[in-house]
C-alpha cells in the first residue's frame, strides 16, 4: 500500500518535472519573444517624445506586440534608406515607420499587409505667404504672354473706332479731329479712342453717326476693362496662393524638398524637378519657410498632419495626392514573423482596434 503510494508520488513528481522542462523549452505563456525593430521618426507615424516613441505606427506596433507576445527593442534610422539597410543586414527583424510598398523594394524584402494607404502630395507656402512678394508677382504678370494678348485686343479696339471716327469727323468744323488730313488727324482720333476704351471720353464726336458709335464704344470699354481686371485678379491670386504651382506638372525646374531615398525623391526626379534631399522632414518644412525650396513633395498623411497642426496657416496642400502608395511593415526575405503579423493586422481591422488607433491620429478634429 505504502509502496504504491510512493510510486504514485514519484510519478507525480516526475510528471511535474517533465511539465516544467517542456514548458521551459517551449517558453512559458508569460515569456516574451525578443524582437529587434528599426523605425524612423516621422510625425505622425512615429513621434519622439520624452517618454519614448509614439505615433500611429508605434501604437500599431505596440498592439501587434501585445497580441504576438513580443518584447520589442527599438532602434531608429536617420532615413528610409538606412532603415531598409538595417532590415537587409539582419540587424532588425522588422522595420516600421512610413515605409511605402514599392515594386523595387518588394523584390528585395517582404512586406506585411498594407497598414495605411497614403500617397504623394505637394505642399507649398501658405496664402498669407510669409515674405511673399506682390511687386514681383505684379511685374511678372505685366511682362507675360497674357498681357501681350490683352495689349493686342486693346490695340484692335482702339484702331477700329479711331479710323471710323477720323473718317466721320475730319470735315466737321467742331469735330474732335481738327484737320482733314490723315496725319495728324488720326492721332486725335486714336487718342480719343484710347480714352474712350479705358476711362471716359474727354470729348464727344459731333457727327451724328460718330456719336452713336462713341456710346457703343464706351460700353465696349466697360466690358473690356471688367474682363481685364477679372483676368488680372485671377492670375495674381493663383500666383500668390501656389507660387505658380498647381499640380505635379508645374514642378519641372522647381526646387523641391524631399527626404533622402524616399519614393518622393524619385517621383520628383521623374517630374524633372530639382530634388533637394533632407534627412528629417522637419528640415524640409524649414527650407520651405526660408524660401530655399518652392515646394515639398512627400507622403500625404505626413504633410496633412503638419498642415493641420504646426504648419497651420503657413503652408498649404496643392490638390489631392497625385500618386497612391501603401505603407507596410518590412521584413527580410524568408523571415518567419510576417504571416503572424499579417493575421494579427487583419484581426485588428476586423475587431475595430485598428480603427481606434487610426482615429486617434487621423480623424479630423
Ligand atoms: N514613404 C516614404 C518611402 O517609403 C517615406 C520616406 C521617409 O521615411 O522619409 O519612401
Coordinates of C-alpha atoms in Angstrom, one line a residue, residues 8-363:
X8 CA 2.2 7.4 -7.2
X9 CA 4.0 10.3 -5.6
X10 CA 7.1 9.6 -7.6
X11 CA 5.0 9.5 -10.8
X12 CA 3.5 12.9 -9.9
X13 CA 6.9 14.4 -9.2
X14 CA 8.3 13.1 -12.5
X15 CA 5.3 14.4 -14.4
X16 CA 5.6 17.8 -12.8
X17 CA 9.3 18.0 -13.5
X18 CA 8.7 17.0 -17.1
X19 CA 6.0 19.6 -17.4
X20 CA 8.3 22.2 -16.2
X21 CA 11.0 21.2 -18.5
X22 CA 8.7 21.1 -21.5
X23 CA 7.2 24.5 -20.6
X24 CA 10.7 25.9 -20.2
X25 CA 11.7 24.6 -23.6
X26 CA 8.6 26.0 -25.3
X27 CA 8.6 29.2 -23.3
X28 CA 6.0 29.7 -20.7
X29 CA 2.9 31.7 -21.6
X30 CA 4.4 34.6 -19.7
X31 CA 7.7 34.6 -21.6
X32 CA 8.0 37.1 -24.4
X33 CA 9.9 36.7 -27.7
X34 CA 12.5 39.4 -28.2
X35 CA 12.3 41.2 -31.5
X36 CA 14.6 44.0 -32.8
X37 CA 12.6 46.6 -34.6
X38 CA 14.0 49.5 -36.6
X39 CA 12.0 52.7 -37.1
X40 CA 12.4 56.3 -38.1
X41 CA 10.9 59.4 -36.6
X42 CA 8.4 60.9 -39.0
X43 CA 5.3 62.5 -37.3
X44 CA 2.6 61.5 -37.1
X45 CA 3.7 57.9 -38.0
X46 CA 6.5 58.0 -35.4
X47 CA 6.9 60.8 -32.9
X48 CA 9.7 61.2 -30.4
X49 CA 8.5 62.4 -27.0
X50 CA 10.3 62.5 -23.7
X51 CA 8.5 59.3 -22.6
X52 CA 9.6 57.5 -25.7
X53 CA 8.3 56.9 -29.2
X54 CA 4.6 57.3 -30.1
X55 CA 2.6 57.9 -33.2
X56 CA 0.4 55.8 -35.5
X57 CA 3.0 53.2 -36.4
X58 CA 4.2 52.9 -32.8
X59 CA 0.7 52.3 -31.5
X60 CA 0.1 49.7 -34.2
X61 CA 3.4 48.0 -33.3
X62 CA 2.5 48.0 -29.6
X63 CA -0.8 46.4 -30.3
X64 CA 0.9 43.8 -32.5
X65 CA 3.5 43.1 -29.8
X66 CA 0.7 42.6 -27.3
X67 CA -1.1 40.1 -29.5
X68 CA 2.0 38.2 -30.6
X69 CA 3.7 38.4 -27.2
X70 CA 6.7 40.2 -28.5
X71 CA 9.2 42.2 -26.5
X72 CA 10.4 44.9 -28.7
X73 CA 13.7 46.8 -28.6
X74 CA 13.7 49.8 -30.9
X75 CA 16.5 51.4 -32.9
X76 CA 16.0 54.4 -35.1
X77 CA 17.4 55.1 -38.5
X78 CA 18.1 58.6 -39.9
X79 CA 16.3 57.9 -43.2
X80 CA 14.3 55.3 -45.0
X81 CA 17.3 54.0 -46.9
X82 CA 19.2 53.4 -43.6
X83 CA 16.0 51.7 -42.2
X84 CA 15.9 49.3 -45.1
X85 CA 19.6 48.6 -44.7
X86 CA 19.1 47.6 -41.1
X87 CA 16.5 45.0 -42.2
X88 CA 18.5 43.8 -45.1
X89 CA 21.6 43.3 -42.9
X90 CA 19.5 41.4 -40.3
X91 CA 20.2 43.9 -37.6
X92 CA 16.5 44.2 -37.2
X93 CA 13.8 41.6 -37.6
X94 CA 11.4 44.1 -39.0
X95 CA 11.1 47.8 -39.9
X96 CA 8.1 50.0 -39.3
X97 CA 7.5 53.8 -39.8
X98 CA 6.2 55.1 -43.1
X99 CA 7.7 52.6 -45.5
X100 CA 6.0 52.6 -48.9
X101 CA 5.5 49.3 -50.6
X102 CA 7.1 49.6 -54.0
X103 CA 7.9 47.1 -56.8
X104 CA 11.7 47.6 -56.3
X105 CA 11.5 47.1 -52.5
X106 CA 9.2 44.1 -52.9
X107 CA 12.0 42.4 -54.9
X108 CA 14.4 42.7 -52.0
X109 CA 12.2 42.5 -48.9
X110 CA 8.9 41.1 -47.8
X111 CA 6.0 43.4 -46.8
X112 CA 3.1 42.9 -44.5
X113 CA -0.5 43.6 -45.5
X114 CA -0.8 47.4 -46.1
X115 CA -1.1 49.2 -42.8
X116 CA -2.1 52.6 -44.1
X117 CA -3.0 53.9 -47.5
X118 CA -1.0 57.0 -48.4
X119 CA 0.3 58.8 -51.5
X120 CA 2.5 61.6 -52.6
X121 CA 1.2 65.2 -52.4
X122 CA 2.6 68.7 -53.0
X123 CA 2.9 71.3 -50.2
X124 CA 3.7 75.0 -50.8
X125 CA 3.9 78.1 -48.7
X126 CA 0.6 79.3 -47.4
X127 CA -1.7 82.0 -48.8
X128 CA -0.7 84.6 -46.3
X129 CA 2.7 83.9 -47.7
X130 CA 5.2 85.0 -45.1
X131 CA 7.6 87.0 -47.2
X132 CA 5.6 86.8 -50.4
X133 CA 6.4 89.4 -53.0
X134 CA 3.4 91.0 -54.6
X135 CA 5.5 93.5 -56.5
X136 CA 7.5 90.7 -58.2
X137 CA 4.2 88.9 -59.0
X138 CA 2.8 92.0 -60.5
X139 CA 5.9 92.7 -62.7
X140 CA 6.0 89.0 -63.8
X141 CA 2.3 89.3 -64.8
X142 CA 2.8 92.6 -66.7
X143 CA 5.6 91.1 -68.7
X144 CA 3.7 87.9 -69.7
X145 CA 2.0 86.4 -72.7
X146 CA -1.3 87.1 -71.1
X147 CA -0.6 90.8 -71.0
X148 CA 0.6 90.7 -74.6
X149 CA -2.7 89.2 -75.7
X150 CA -4.7 91.8 -73.9
X151 CA -2.5 94.5 -75.4
X152 CA -3.3 93.1 -78.8
X153 CA -7.0 93.1 -78.2
X154 CA -6.8 96.7 -76.7
X155 CA -4.9 97.9 -79.8
X156 CA -7.6 96.5 -82.1
X157 CA -10.3 98.1 -80.0
X158 CA -8.6 101.4 -80.4
X159 CA -7.6 101.2 -84.1
X160 CA -11.0 100.3 -85.5
X161 CA -13.1 103.1 -83.9
X162 CA -10.3 105.6 -84.4
X163 CA -10.4 105.2 -88.1
X164 CA -14.2 105.3 -88.3
X165 CA -14.3 108.4 -86.1
X166 CA -11.5 110.0 -88.1
X167 CA -13.4 109.4 -91.3
X168 CA -16.7 110.8 -90.0
X169 CA -15.2 113.8 -88.1
X170 CA -12.4 115.0 -90.3
X171 CA -14.6 117.6 -92.1
X172 CA -16.8 118.6 -89.2
X173 CA -15.9 122.2 -88.2
X174 CA -16.2 121.5 -84.4
X175 CA -15.3 117.8 -84.6
X176 CA -12.7 116.1 -82.5
X177 CA -10.4 115.8 -85.5
X178 CA -9.2 119.4 -86.3
X179 CA -7.7 118.6 -89.7
X180 CA -9.0 116.8 -92.8
X181 CA -5.6 115.1 -93.3
X182 CA -4.9 111.6 -92.2
X183 CA -1.8 112.8 -90.4
X184 CA -2.0 114.2 -87.8
X185 CA -5.8 113.8 -87.8
X186 CA -5.6 110.1 -87.0
X187 CA -3.6 110.8 -83.8
X188 CA -6.5 112.9 -82.4
X189 CA -8.9 110.0 -83.3
X190 CA -6.5 107.4 -81.7
X191 CA -6.2 109.5 -78.5
X192 CA -10.0 109.8 -78.3
X193 CA -10.5 106.0 -78.9
X194 CA -7.9 105.1 -76.3
X195 CA -9.5 107.4 -73.8
X196 CA -13.0 106.0 -74.5
X197 CA -11.8 102.4 -74.1
X198 CA -10.1 102.7 -70.7
X199 CA -11.7 105.6 -69.0
X200 CA -14.2 108.2 -70.2
X201 CA -14.0 110.2 -73.3
X202 CA -12.9 113.8 -72.7
X203 CA -14.8 115.0 -75.8
X204 CA -17.6 113.6 -77.8
X205 CA -17.7 113.5 -81.6
X206 CA -20.1 115.9 -83.3
X207 CA -21.2 113.8 -86.3
X208 CA -24.4 112.0 -85.5
X209 CA -23.3 108.6 -86.5
X210 CA -19.9 109.0 -84.8
X211 CA -21.9 109.8 -81.6
X212 CA -23.8 106.5 -81.7
X213 CA -20.5 104.8 -82.3
X214 CA -19.0 106.6 -79.3
X215 CA -21.7 105.4 -77.0
X216 CA -21.4 101.9 -78.2
X217 CA -17.6 102.0 -77.8
X218 CA -18.0 103.3 -74.2
X219 CA -19.9 100.2 -73.4
X220 CA -17.3 98.0 -75.1
X221 CA -14.7 99.8 -73.0
X222 CA -16.6 99.0 -69.7
X223 CA -16.7 95.3 -70.7
X224 CA -13.1 95.3 -71.8
X225 CA -11.8 96.8 -68.5
X226 CA -14.0 94.5 -66.4
X227 CA -12.7 91.4 -68.2
X228 CA -9.1 92.6 -68.0
X229 CA -9.5 93.3 -64.2
X230 CA -11.0 89.8 -63.7
X231 CA -8.2 88.1 -65.5
X232 CA -5.6 90.1 -63.7
X233 CA -7.1 89.3 -60.3
X234 CA -7.4 85.6 -61.0
X235 CA -3.9 85.3 -62.3
X236 CA -2.4 87.2 -59.4
X237 CA -4.4 85.2 -56.8
X238 CA -3.3 81.9 -58.3
X239 CA 0.3 83.0 -58.4
X240 CA 0.1 84.2 -54.8
X241 CA -1.6 81.1 -53.5
X242 CA 0.6 78.5 -55.1
X243 CA 3.6 80.4 -56.3
X244 CA 2.5 79.2 -59.7
X245 CA 2.5 75.5 -58.6
X246 CA -1.0 74.0 -59.1
X247 CA 0.0 70.4 -59.8
X248 CA 2.8 67.9 -60.4
X249 CA 3.3 69.2 -64.0
X250 CA 4.2 72.7 -62.6
X251 CA 7.2 71.2 -60.6
X252 CA 9.5 70.9 -63.6
X253 CA 12.6 73.1 -63.0
X254 CA 11.5 74.0 -59.5
X255 CA 13.4 73.3 -56.3
X256 CA 11.5 70.7 -54.3
X257 CA 12.4 69.3 -50.9
X258 CA 12.2 65.5 -50.4
X259 CA 13.6 63.1 -47.9
X260 CA 16.7 61.0 -48.9
X261 CA 16.0 57.7 -50.5
X262 CA 12.2 58.2 -50.4
X263 CA 9.7 57.4 -53.1
X264 CA 9.1 61.2 -53.2
X265 CA 12.7 61.7 -54.3
X266 CA 12.4 59.5 -57.3
X267 CA 9.0 60.9 -58.2
X268 CA 10.3 64.4 -58.1
X269 CA 13.2 63.5 -60.4
X270 CA 10.8 61.9 -62.8
X271 CA 9.0 65.2 -62.9
X272 CA 12.2 67.0 -64.0
X273 CA 12.3 69.0 -60.8
X274 CA 15.4 69.7 -58.8
X275 CA 15.2 67.4 -55.7
X276 CA 16.7 68.9 -52.6
X277 CA 17.3 66.0 -50.2
X278 CA 17.0 66.3 -46.5
X279 CA 17.0 63.6 -43.8
X280 CA 14.4 64.7 -41.4
X281 CA 11.1 66.0 -42.7
X282 CA 11.4 69.0 -40.3
X283 CA 14.3 70.3 -42.4
X284 CA 12.0 70.3 -45.4
X285 CA 9.4 72.4 -43.6
X286 CA 12.1 74.8 -42.6
X287 CA 13.6 75.0 -46.1
X288 CA 10.1 75.8 -47.4
X289 CA 9.5 78.7 -44.9
X290 CA 13.0 80.0 -45.6
X291 CA 12.3 80.0 -49.3
X292 CA 15.2 77.7 -50.0
X293 CA 12.7 75.5 -52.0
X294 CA 9.5 76.2 -53.9
X295 CA 7.6 73.1 -52.6
X296 CA 7.8 69.9 -50.7
X297 CA 6.7 66.6 -52.2
X298 CA 6.1 63.9 -49.6
X299 CA 3.7 61.4 -48.1
X300 CA 0.2 62.8 -47.8
X301 CA -0.5 61.6 -44.2
X302 CA 2.7 63.3 -43.0
X303 CA 2.0 66.5 -44.9
X304 CA -1.6 66.6 -43.9
X305 CA -0.7 66.2 -40.2
X306 CA 1.8 69.1 -40.4
X307 CA -0.6 71.3 -42.3
X308 CA -3.3 70.8 -39.7
X309 CA -1.0 71.3 -36.7
X310 CA 2.4 73.0 -36.6
X311 CA 2.2 74.3 -40.1
X312 CA -1.4 75.7 -39.9
X313 CA -1.7 78.9 -41.8
X314 CA 1.9 78.8 -43.1
X315 CA 1.6 76.0 -45.6
X316 CA -1.0 74.5 -48.0
X317 CA -1.5 71.3 -49.8
X318 CA -1.8 71.6 -53.6
X319 CA -4.5 69.3 -55.0
X320 CA -5.1 65.7 -54.0
X321 CA -2.3 63.1 -53.8
X322 CA -1.0 62.5 -57.3
X323 CA 0.4 59.0 -56.7
X324 CA -1.2 56.4 -54.4
X325 CA 1.0 54.3 -52.2
X326 CA 0.5 52.0 -49.2
X327 CA 2.6 51.7 -46.1
X328 CA 3.7 48.3 -44.9
X329 CA 5.9 46.7 -42.3
X330 CA 9.1 45.5 -43.9
X331 CA 10.8 42.1 -43.2
X332 CA 13.9 40.5 -44.6
X333 CA 13.1 37.8 -47.2
X334 CA 12.5 34.4 -45.7
X335 CA 11.8 35.8 -42.2
X336 CA 9.3 33.9 -40.0
X337 CA 7.3 36.8 -38.5
X338 CA 5.4 38.1 -41.4
X339 CA 2.5 35.7 -41.5
X340 CA 1.8 36.1 -37.8
X341 CA 1.9 39.8 -38.2
X342 CA -0.4 39.7 -41.1
X343 CA -3.0 37.6 -39.3
X344 CA -2.8 40.0 -36.3
X345 CA -3.1 43.1 -38.5
X346 CA -6.2 41.6 -40.2
X347 CA -7.8 40.7 -36.9
X348 CA -7.2 44.3 -35.7
X349 CA -9.0 45.6 -38.7
X350 CA -11.9 43.2 -38.0
X351 CA -12.2 43.8 -34.3
X352 CA -12.1 47.6 -34.6
X353 CA -8.8 48.2 -32.8
X354 CA -7.1 49.3 -36.0
X355 CA -9.8 51.9 -36.4
X356 CA -9.4 53.2 -32.9
X357 CA -5.7 53.7 -33.5
X358 CA -6.4 55.3 -36.8
X359 CA -8.9 57.7 -35.4
X360 CA -6.6 58.8 -32.7
X361 CA -4.1 60.0 -35.3
X362 CA -6.0 60.8 -38.4
X363 CA -9.7 61.5 -37.6

